mmCIF file with all atom_site columns, C-alpha atoms in Angstrom:
data_model
loop_
_atom_site.group_PDB
_atom_site.id
_atom_site.type_symbol
_atom_site.label_atom_id
_atom_site.label_alt_id
_atom_site.label_comp_id
_atom_site.label_asym_id
_atom_site.label_entity_id
_atom_site.label_seq_id
_atom_site.pdbx_PDB_ins_code
_atom_site.Cartn_x
_atom_site.Cartn_y
_atom_site.Cartn_z
_atom_site.occupancy
_atom_site.B_iso_or_equiv
_atom_site.pdbx_formal_charge
_atom_site.auth_seq_id
_atom_site.auth_comp_id
_atom_site.auth_asym_id
_atom_site.auth_atom_id
_atom_site.pdbx_PDB_model_num
ATOM 1   C CA . MET A 1 1   ? 0.018   0.010  0.067  1.00 0.00 ? 1   MET A CA 1
ATOM 2   C CA . ALA A 1 2   ? 1.558   3.080  -1.073 1.00 0.00 ? 2   ALA A CA 1
ATOM 3   C CA . LEU A 1 3   ? 1.251   5.951  1.519  1.00 0.00 ? 3   LEU A CA 1
ATOM 4   C CA . THR A 1 4   ? 1.458   9.846  1.637  1.00 0.00 ? 4   THR A CA 1
ATOM 5   C CA . LEU A 1 5   ? 0.901   11.270 4.916  1.00 0.00 ? 5   LEU A CA 1
ATOM 6   C CA . VAL A 1 6   ? 1.012   14.843 6.100  1.00 0.00 ? 6   VAL A CA 1
ATOM 7   C CA . ALA A 1 7   ? -0.080  16.424 9.552  1.00 0.00 ? 7   ALA A CA 1
ATOM 8   C CA . LEU A 1 8   ? 0.140   19.889 10.778 1.00 0.00 ? 8   LEU A CA 1
ATOM 9   C CA . CYS A 1 9   ? -1.342  22.035 13.215 1.00 0.00 ? 9   CYS A CA 1
ATOM 10  C CA . VAL A 1 10  ? -1.877  25.790 13.866 1.00 0.00 ? 10  VAL A CA 1
ATOM 11  C CA . ALA A 1 11  ? -3.110  27.879 16.799 1.00 0.00 ? 11  ALA A CA 1
ATOM 12  C CA . TRP A 1 12  ? -4.037  31.250 15.536 1.00 0.00 ? 12  TRP A CA 1
ATOM 13  C CA . ALA A 1 13  ? -4.125  34.872 16.988 1.00 0.00 ? 13  ALA A CA 1
ATOM 14  C CA . LEU A 1 14  ? -5.407  36.703 13.887 1.00 0.00 ? 14  LEU A CA 1
ATOM 15  C CA . ALA A 1 15  ? -4.403  40.347 12.640 1.00 0.00 ? 15  ALA A CA 1
ATOM 16  C CA . SER A 1 16  ? -6.144  41.630 9.601  1.00 0.00 ? 16  SER A CA 1
ATOM 17  C CA . ALA A 1 17  ? -6.457  39.762 6.233  1.00 0.00 ? 17  ALA A CA 1
ATOM 18  C CA . SER A 1 18  ? -2.904  40.147 4.049  1.00 0.00 ? 18  SER A CA 1
ATOM 19  C CA . HIS A 1 19  ? -2.887  41.925 0.604  1.00 0.00 ? 19  HIS A CA 1
ATOM 20  C CA . ALA A 1 20  ? -2.283  38.350 -0.926 1.00 0.00 ? 20  ALA A CA 1
ATOM 21  C CA . HIS A 1 21  ? -5.635  37.138 0.471  1.00 0.00 ? 21  HIS A CA 1
ATOM 22  C CA . ALA A 1 22  ? -7.436  40.091 -0.991 1.00 0.00 ? 22  ALA A CA 1
ATOM 23  C CA . ALA A 1 23  ? -5.943  39.799 -4.278 1.00 0.00 ? 23  ALA A CA 1
ATOM 24  C CA . SER A 1 24  ? -6.715  36.005 -4.236 1.00 0.00 ? 24  SER A CA 1
ATOM 25  C CA . GLY A 1 25  ? -10.513 36.097 -3.533 1.00 0.00 ? 25  GLY A CA 1
ATOM 26  C CA . THR A 1 26  ? -9.876  34.632 0.028  1.00 0.00 ? 26  THR A CA 1
ATOM 27  C CA . SER A 1 27  ? -10.044 38.129 1.737  1.00 0.00 ? 27  SER A CA 1
ATOM 28  C CA . ALA A 1 28  ? -12.614 37.712 4.987  1.00 0.00 ? 28  ALA A CA 1
ATOM 29  C CA . ALA A 1 29  ? -15.057 39.727 2.975  1.00 0.00 ? 29  ALA A CA 1
ATOM 30  C CA . ALA A 1 30  ? -14.721 37.537 -0.056 1.00 0.00 ? 30  ALA A CA 1
ATOM 31  C CA . LEU A 1 31  ? -15.078 34.406 1.905  1.00 0.00 ? 31  LEU A CA 1
ATOM 32  C CA . THR A 1 32  ? -18.063 35.885 3.957  1.00 0.00 ? 32  THR A CA 1
ATOM 33  C CA . ARG A 1 33  ? -19.652 36.744 0.907  1.00 0.00 ? 33  ARG A CA 1
ATOM 34  C CA . ALA A 1 34  ? -19.481 33.175 -0.508 1.00 0.00 ? 34  ALA A CA 1
ATOM 35  C CA . CYS A 1 35  ? -20.347 31.703 2.858  1.00 0.00 ? 35  CYS A CA 1
ATOM 36  C CA . PRO A 1 36  ? -22.864 33.975 4.872  1.00 0.00 ? 36  PRO A CA 1
ATOM 37  C CA . GLY A 1 37  ? -22.229 33.998 8.616  1.00 0.00 ? 37  GLY A CA 1
ATOM 38  C CA . ALA A 1 38  ? -18.898 31.858 8.306  1.00 0.00 ? 38  ALA A CA 1
ATOM 39  C CA . ASP A 1 39  ? -17.180 34.960 9.774  1.00 0.00 ? 39  ASP A CA 1
ATOM 40  C CA . ARG A 1 40  ? -18.971 34.379 13.271 1.00 0.00 ? 40  ARG A CA 1
ATOM 41  C CA . LEU A 1 41  ? -18.492 31.877 15.984 1.00 0.00 ? 41  LEU A CA 1
ATOM 42  C CA . PRO A 1 42  ? -20.956 28.939 15.231 1.00 0.00 ? 42  PRO A CA 1
ATOM 43  C CA . THR A 1 43  ? -23.036 27.548 18.093 1.00 0.00 ? 43  THR A CA 1
ATOM 44  C CA . ARG A 1 44  ? -24.361 24.245 16.120 1.00 0.00 ? 44  ARG A CA 1
ATOM 45  C CA . THR A 1 45  ? -21.837 21.463 15.317 1.00 0.00 ? 45  THR A CA 1
ATOM 46  C CA . SER A 1 46  ? -23.773 20.749 11.737 1.00 0.00 ? 46  SER A CA 1
ATOM 47  C CA . THR A 1 47  ? -23.752 24.714 11.006 1.00 0.00 ? 47  THR A CA 1
ATOM 48  C CA . ALA A 1 48  ? -20.126 24.812 11.821 1.00 0.00 ? 48  ALA A CA 1
ATOM 49  C CA . ARG A 1 49  ? -19.163 21.862 9.476  1.00 0.00 ? 49  ARG A CA 1
ATOM 50  C CA . ARG A 1 50  ? -21.201 23.320 6.750  1.00 0.00 ? 50  ARG A CA 1
ATOM 51  C CA . ARG A 1 51  ? -19.676 26.400 7.063  1.00 0.00 ? 51  ARG A CA 1
ATOM 52  C CA . LEU A 1 52  ? -16.073 25.267 7.068  1.00 0.00 ? 52  LEU A CA 1
ATOM 53  C CA . ARG A 1 53  ? -16.668 23.261 4.147  1.00 0.00 ? 53  ARG A CA 1
ATOM 54  C CA . CYS A 1 54  ? -18.023 26.303 2.308  1.00 0.00 ? 54  CYS A CA 1
ATOM 55  C CA . VAL A 1 55  ? -15.085 28.210 3.202  1.00 0.00 ? 55  VAL A CA 1
ATOM 56  C CA . VAL A 1 56  ? -12.644 25.798 2.279  1.00 0.00 ? 56  VAL A CA 1
ATOM 57  C CA . ASN A 1 57  ? -14.107 25.014 -1.164 1.00 0.00 ? 57  ASN A CA 1
ATOM 58  C CA . ALA A 1 58  ? -14.502 28.895 -1.660 1.00 0.00 ? 58  ALA A CA 1
ATOM 59  C CA . ALA A 1 59  ? -10.719 29.378 -1.288 1.00 0.00 ? 59  ALA A CA 1
ATOM 60  C CA . ARG A 1 60  ? -9.938  26.386 -3.437 1.00 0.00 ? 60  ARG A CA 1
ATOM 61  C CA . ARG A 1 61  ? -12.049 27.827 -6.165 1.00 0.00 ? 61  ARG A CA 1
ATOM 62  C CA . ALA A 1 62  ? -10.529 31.113 -5.827 1.00 0.00 ? 62  ALA A CA 1
ATOM 63  C CA . HIS A 1 63  ? -7.235  29.292 -6.544 1.00 0.00 ? 63  HIS A CA 1
ATOM 64  C CA . GLY A 1 64  ? -8.541  27.355 -9.397 1.00 0.00 ? 64  GLY A CA 1
ATOM 65  C CA . ARG A 1 65  ? -8.956  24.008 -7.664 1.00 0.00 ? 65  ARG A CA 1
ATOM 66  C CA . ARG A 1 66  ? -11.931 21.625 -7.410 1.00 0.00 ? 66  ARG A CA 1
ATOM 67  C CA . ALA A 1 67  ? -14.291 21.679 -4.413 1.00 0.00 ? 67  ALA A CA 1
ATOM 68  C CA . LEU A 1 68  ? -13.838 19.006 -1.790 1.00 0.00 ? 68  LEU A CA 1
ATOM 69  C CA . ARG A 1 69  ? -16.502 16.188 -1.163 1.00 0.00 ? 69  ARG A CA 1
ATOM 70  C CA . ASP A 1 70  ? -17.622 15.769 2.252  1.00 0.00 ? 70  ASP A CA 1
ATOM 71  C CA . ARG A 1 71  ? -16.672 12.297 3.178  1.00 0.00 ? 71  ARG A CA 1
ATOM 72  C CA . PRO A 1 72  ? -18.740 10.989 6.169  1.00 0.00 ? 72  PRO A CA 1
ATOM 73  C CA . ARG A 1 73  ? -15.642 8.785  7.593  1.00 0.00 ? 73  ARG A CA 1
ATOM 74  C CA . LEU A 1 74  ? -13.256 11.532 7.294  1.00 0.00 ? 74  LEU A CA 1
ATOM 75  C CA . ARG A 1 75  ? -15.749 13.758 8.730  1.00 0.00 ? 75  ARG A CA 1
ATOM 76  C CA . ARG A 1 76  ? -16.327 11.462 11.982 1.00 0.00 ? 76  ARG A CA 1
ATOM 77  C CA . ALA A 1 77  ? -12.361 11.240 12.212 1.00 0.00 ? 77  ALA A CA 1
ATOM 78  C CA . ALA A 1 78  ? -12.189 15.209 12.190 1.00 0.00 ? 78  ALA A CA 1
ATOM 79  C CA . ASN A 1 79  ? -14.797 15.663 14.616 1.00 0.00 ? 79  ASN A CA 1
ATOM 80  C CA . ALA A 1 80  ? -13.232 13.183 16.992 1.00 0.00 ? 80  ALA A CA 1
ATOM 81  C CA . GLN A 1 81  ? -10.126 14.908 16.458 1.00 0.00 ? 81  GLN A CA 1
ATOM 82  C CA . ALA A 1 82  ? -11.581 18.519 17.260 1.00 0.00 ? 82  ALA A CA 1
ATOM 83  C CA . ARG A 1 83  ? -12.986 17.126 20.472 1.00 0.00 ? 83  ARG A CA 1
ATOM 84  C CA . ARG A 1 84  ? -9.875  15.407 21.673 1.00 0.00 ? 84  ARG A CA 1
ATOM 85  C CA . CYS A 1 85  ? -8.009  18.770 21.149 1.00 0.00 ? 85  CYS A CA 1
ATOM 86  C CA . ALA A 1 86  ? -10.380 20.716 23.201 1.00 0.00 ? 86  ALA A CA 1
ATOM 87  C CA . SER A 1 87  ? -10.640 18.212 25.835 1.00 0.00 ? 87  SER A CA 1
ATOM 88  C CA . ALA A 1 88  ? -6.546  18.055 26.168 1.00 0.00 ? 88  ALA A CA 1
ATOM 89  C CA . LYS A 1 89  ? -6.643  21.982 25.945 1.00 0.00 ? 89  LYS A CA 1
ATOM 90  C CA . ARG A 1 90  ? -4.010  21.507 23.046 1.00 0.00 ? 90  ARG A CA 1
ATOM 91  C CA . LEU A 1 91  ? -3.797  20.852 19.523 1.00 0.00 ? 91  LEU A CA 1
ATOM 92  C CA . GLY A 1 92  ? -2.269  17.655 18.377 1.00 0.00 ? 92  GLY A CA 1
ATOM 93  C CA . HIS A 1 93  ? -1.849  15.211 15.908 1.00 0.00 ? 93  HIS A CA 1
ATOM 94  C CA . ARG A 1 94  ? -1.025  12.348 17.961 1.00 0.00 ? 94  ARG A CA 1
ATOM 95  C CA . LEU A 1 95  ? -3.981  12.745 20.246 1.00 0.00 ? 95  LEU A CA 1
ATOM 96  C CA . GLY A 1 96  ? -5.859  9.489  19.564 1.00 0.00 ? 96  GLY A CA 1
ATOM 97  C CA . GLY A 1 97  ? -3.215  7.957  17.437 1.00 0.00 ? 97  GLY A CA 1
ATOM 98  C CA . ASP A 1 98  ? -1.503  9.064  14.303 1.00 0.00 ? 98  ASP A CA 1
ATOM 99  C CA . LEU A 1 99  ? -3.373  10.435 11.498 1.00 0.00 ? 99  LEU A CA 1
ATOM 100 C CA . ARG A 1 100 ? -3.436  7.145  9.463  1.00 0.00 ? 100 ARG A CA 1
ATOM 101 C CA . THR A 1 101 ? -4.318  5.112  12.310 1.00 0.00 ? 101 THR A CA 1
ATOM 102 C CA . ARG A 1 102 ? -7.414  7.622  12.964 1.00 0.00 ? 102 ARG A CA 1
ATOM 103 C CA . VAL A 1 103 ? -8.521  7.108  9.363  1.00 0.00 ? 103 VAL A CA 1
ATOM 104 C CA . ARG A 1 104 ? -8.096  3.744  9.238  1.00 0.00 ? 104 ARG A CA 1
ATOM 105 C CA . ARG A 1 105 ? -10.264 3.338  12.374 1.00 0.00 ? 105 ARG A CA 1
ATOM 106 C CA . VAL A 1 106 ? -12.990 4.947  10.712 1.00 0.00 ? 106 VAL A CA 1
ATOM 107 C CA . GLY A 1 107 ? -12.902 2.842  7.736  1.00 0.00 ? 107 GLY A CA 1
ATOM 108 C CA . TYR A 1 108 ? -11.821 5.720  5.239  1.00 0.00 ? 108 TYR A CA 1
ATOM 109 C CA . LEU A 1 109 ? -8.683  3.232  3.914  1.00 0.00 ? 109 LEU A CA 1
ATOM 110 C CA . ARG A 1 110 ? -10.919 -0.025 3.494  1.00 0.00 ? 110 ARG A CA 1
ATOM 111 C CA . GLY A 1 111 ? -9.982  -1.358 0.010  1.00 0.00 ? 111 GLY A CA 1
ATOM 112 C CA . ALA A 1 112 ? -7.560  1.401  -0.729 1.00 0.00 ? 112 ALA A CA 1
ATOM 113 C CA . SER A 1 113 ? -4.431  0.261  -2.716 1.00 0.00 ? 113 SER A CA 1
ATOM 114 C CA . SER A 1 114 ? -2.905  3.760  -2.372 1.00 0.00 ? 114 SER A CA 1
ATOM 115 C CA . PHE A 1 115 ? -3.940  6.949  -0.311 1.00 0.00 ? 115 PHE A CA 1
ATOM 116 C CA . ARG A 1 116 ? -2.826  10.396 0.718  1.00 0.00 ? 116 ARG A CA 1
ATOM 117 C CA . VAL A 1 117 ? -4.370  12.087 3.776  1.00 0.00 ? 117 VAL A CA 1
ATOM 118 C CA . ALA A 1 118 ? -3.494  15.374 5.605  1.00 0.00 ? 118 ALA A CA 1
ATOM 119 C CA . GLU A 1 119 ? -4.696  17.325 8.414  1.00 0.00 ? 119 GLU A CA 1
ATOM 120 C CA . ALA A 1 120 ? -4.837  20.944 9.644  1.00 0.00 ? 120 ALA A CA 1
ATOM 121 C CA . LEU A 1 121 ? -6.007  21.812 13.070 1.00 0.00 ? 121 LEU A CA 1
ATOM 122 C CA . GLY A 1 122 ? -6.863  25.187 14.663 1.00 0.00 ? 122 GLY A CA 1
ATOM 123 C CA . THR A 1 123 ? -8.155  26.813 17.648 1.00 0.00 ? 123 THR A CA 1
ATOM 124 C CA . GLY A 1 124 ? -9.496  30.242 18.326 1.00 0.00 ? 124 GLY A CA 1
ATOM 125 C CA . THR A 1 125 ? -12.109 32.363 20.580 1.00 0.00 ? 125 THR A CA 1
ATOM 126 C CA . GLY A 1 126 ? -14.531 34.944 19.528 1.00 0.00 ? 126 GLY A CA 1
ATOM 127 C CA . ARG A 1 127 ? -14.449 35.989 15.898 1.00 0.00 ? 127 ARG A CA 1
ATOM 128 C CA . ARG A 1 128 ? -10.889 34.429 15.831 1.00 0.00 ? 128 ARG A CA 1
ATOM 129 C CA . GLY A 1 129 ? -12.796 31.051 16.342 1.00 0.00 ? 129 GLY A CA 1
ATOM 130 C CA . SER A 1 130 ? -14.922 31.547 13.036 1.00 0.00 ? 130 SER A CA 1
ATOM 131 C CA . ALA A 1 131 ? -14.588 29.333 10.052 1.00 0.00 ? 131 ALA A CA 1
ATOM 132 C CA . VAL A 1 132 ? -13.420 32.333 7.805  1.00 0.00 ? 132 VAL A CA 1
ATOM 133 C CA . ALA A 1 133 ? -10.616 32.863 10.534 1.00 0.00 ? 133 ALA A CA 1
ATOM 134 C CA . ALA A 1 134 ? -9.283  29.169 10.731 1.00 0.00 ? 134 ALA A CA 1
ATOM 135 C CA . VAL A 1 135 ? -9.192  29.131 6.788  1.00 0.00 ? 135 VAL A CA 1
ATOM 136 C CA . GLN A 1 136 ? -7.394  32.266 6.596  1.00 0.00 ? 136 GLN A CA 1
ATOM 137 C CA . ALA A 1 137 ? -4.794  31.339 9.258  1.00 0.00 ? 137 ALA A CA 1
ATOM 138 C CA . TRP A 1 138 ? -4.231  28.097 7.339  1.00 0.00 ? 138 TRP A CA 1
ATOM 139 C CA . LEU A 1 139 ? -3.825  30.132 3.988  1.00 0.00 ? 139 LEU A CA 1
ATOM 140 C CA . ARG A 1 140 ? -1.069  32.381 5.982  1.00 0.00 ? 140 ARG A CA 1
ATOM 141 C CA . SER A 1 141 ? 0.811   29.556 6.809  1.00 0.00 ? 141 SER A CA 1
ATOM 142 C CA . PRO A 1 142 ? 2.600   27.793 3.748  1.00 0.00 ? 142 PRO A CA 1
ATOM 143 C CA . PRO A 1 143 ? 2.304   24.030 5.014  1.00 0.00 ? 143 PRO A CA 1
ATOM 144 C CA . HIS A 1 144 ? -1.539  24.512 5.823  1.00 0.00 ? 144 HIS A CA 1
ATOM 145 C CA . ARG A 1 145 ? -2.023  26.361 2.543  1.00 0.00 ? 145 ARG A CA 1
ATOM 146 C CA . ALA A 1 146 ? -0.463  23.195 0.694  1.00 0.00 ? 146 ALA A CA 1
ATOM 147 C CA . ILE A 1 147 ? -2.962  21.204 2.669  1.00 0.00 ? 147 ILE A CA 1
ATOM 148 C CA . VAL A 1 148 ? -6.165  23.346 1.866  1.00 0.00 ? 148 VAL A CA 1
ATOM 149 C CA . LEU A 1 149 ? -5.085  23.992 -1.893 1.00 0.00 ? 149 LEU A CA 1
ATOM 150 C CA . ASP A 1 150 ? -3.736  20.290 -2.615 1.00 0.00 ? 150 ASP A CA 1
ATOM 151 C CA . ARG A 1 151 ? -4.741  19.730 -6.250 1.00 0.00 ? 151 ARG A CA 1
ATOM 152 C CA . SER A 1 152 ? -4.498  15.689 -5.478 1.00 0.00 ? 152 SER A CA 1
ATOM 153 C CA . VAL A 1 153 ? -7.208  15.429 -3.042 1.00 0.00 ? 153 VAL A CA 1
ATOM 154 C CA . ARG A 1 154 ? -10.968 15.254 -3.658 1.00 0.00 ? 154 ARG A CA 1
ATOM 155 C CA . ASP A 1 155 ? -12.191 14.207 -0.277 1.00 0.00 ? 155 ASP A CA 1
ATOM 156 C CA . GLY A 1 156 ? -12.999 16.324 2.983  1.00 0.00 ? 156 GLY A CA 1
ATOM 157 C CA . GLY A 1 157 ? -13.643 15.818 6.491  1.00 0.00 ? 157 GLY A CA 1
ATOM 158 C CA . PHE A 1 158 ? -14.627 18.838 8.257  1.00 0.00 ? 158 PHE A CA 1
ATOM 159 C CA . GLY A 1 159 ? -14.413 18.743 12.158 1.00 0.00 ? 159 GLY A CA 1
ATOM 160 C CA . PHE A 1 160 ? -15.520 21.138 14.978 1.00 0.00 ? 160 PHE A CA 1
ATOM 161 C CA . THR A 1 161 ? -16.442 21.428 18.706 1.00 0.00 ? 161 THR A CA 1
ATOM 162 C CA . GLY A 1 162 ? -17.823 24.491 20.284 1.00 0.00 ? 162 GLY A CA 1
ATOM 163 C CA . ARG A 1 163 ? -15.020 24.822 22.760 1.00 0.00 ? 163 ARG A CA 1
ATOM 164 C CA . SER A 1 164 ? -11.352 26.076 22.133 1.00 0.00 ? 164 SER A CA 1
ATOM 165 C CA . ALA A 1 165 ? -8.340  24.181 22.487 1.00 0.00 ? 165 ALA A CA 1
ATOM 166 C CA . LEU A 1 166 ? -7.113  27.298 24.664 1.00 0.00 ? 166 LEU A CA 1
ATOM 167 C CA . GLY A 1 167 ? -9.566  26.398 27.392 1.00 0.00 ? 167 GLY A CA 1
ATOM 168 C CA . SER A 1 168 ? -12.242 28.585 26.651 1.00 0.00 ? 168 SER A CA 1
ATOM 169 C CA . ARG A 1 169 ? -15.869 28.057 25.932 1.00 0.00 ? 169 ARG A CA 1
ATOM 170 C CA . ASP A 1 170 ? -16.195 30.994 23.988 1.00 0.00 ? 170 ASP A CA 1
ATOM 171 C CA . GLY A 1 171 ? -14.537 29.702 21.101 1.00 0.00 ? 171 GLY A CA 1
ATOM 172 C CA . ALA A 1 172 ? -13.808 26.554 18.675 1.00 0.00 ? 172 ALA A CA 1
ATOM 173 C CA . THR A 1 173 ? -11.593 24.145 17.575 1.00 0.00 ? 173 THR A CA 1
ATOM 174 C CA . TRP A 1 174 ? -11.562 23.050 14.028 1.00 0.00 ? 174 TRP A CA 1
ATOM 175 C CA . ALA A 1 175 ? -10.039 19.862 12.137 1.00 0.00 ? 175 ALA A CA 1
ATOM 176 C CA . LEU A 1 176 ? -9.717  19.494 8.507  1.00 0.00 ? 176 LEU A CA 1
ATOM 177 C CA . ILE A 1 177 ? -8.823  16.200 7.092  1.00 0.00 ? 177 ILE A CA 1
ATOM 178 C CA . VAL A 1 178 ? -8.226  15.729 3.235  1.00 0.00 ? 178 VAL A CA 1
ATOM 179 C CA . GLY A 1 179 ? -7.589  12.791 1.273  1.00 0.00 ? 179 GLY A CA 1
ATOM 180 C CA . ARG A 1 180 ? -7.519  10.686 -1.789 1.00 0.00 ? 180 ARG A CA 1
ATOM 181 C CA . ARG A 1 181 ? -7.826  6.981  -2.034 1.00 0.00 ? 181 ARG A CA 1
ATOM 182 C CA . GLY A 1 182 ? -6.612  4.836  -4.947 1.00 0.00 ? 182 GLY A CA 1
#
């Protein structure tokens, strides 16, 4: 079985959007226009996941990439990781096992002869806990940008919990798992 595995995380304390985001269609305003409400801290998990998927896919489209398909198995793995990080009060890719173990556990790798998976984690409070803030933070970090904009992946798992990994209830922890199976 061929394997490509990438795992990265980021905690953000956001400032204003950079000029690169404004020029590329990934400014906060552009992402909020594409995904109304995604600049606010969500209260419901299903709404949060939809907003994250919308913002990630808006950023991908702005950069000429195809949208990610929501995959329930990756979603389960992403939600579980967001909850683990919030409970541990830290971001960590090894919480609950490495990424390959976690996506195998939910059945995403069943029957695959090759695969690629990658993960981005983030946390924030207040408006800095919004889906827009998460995606913008990932796009400002070259390794996370590579995950969000990876041309080779088609599947996505969008995870959320309404608690910050910084220990605040006024926040969010996000997990994005992208993948491709061969």
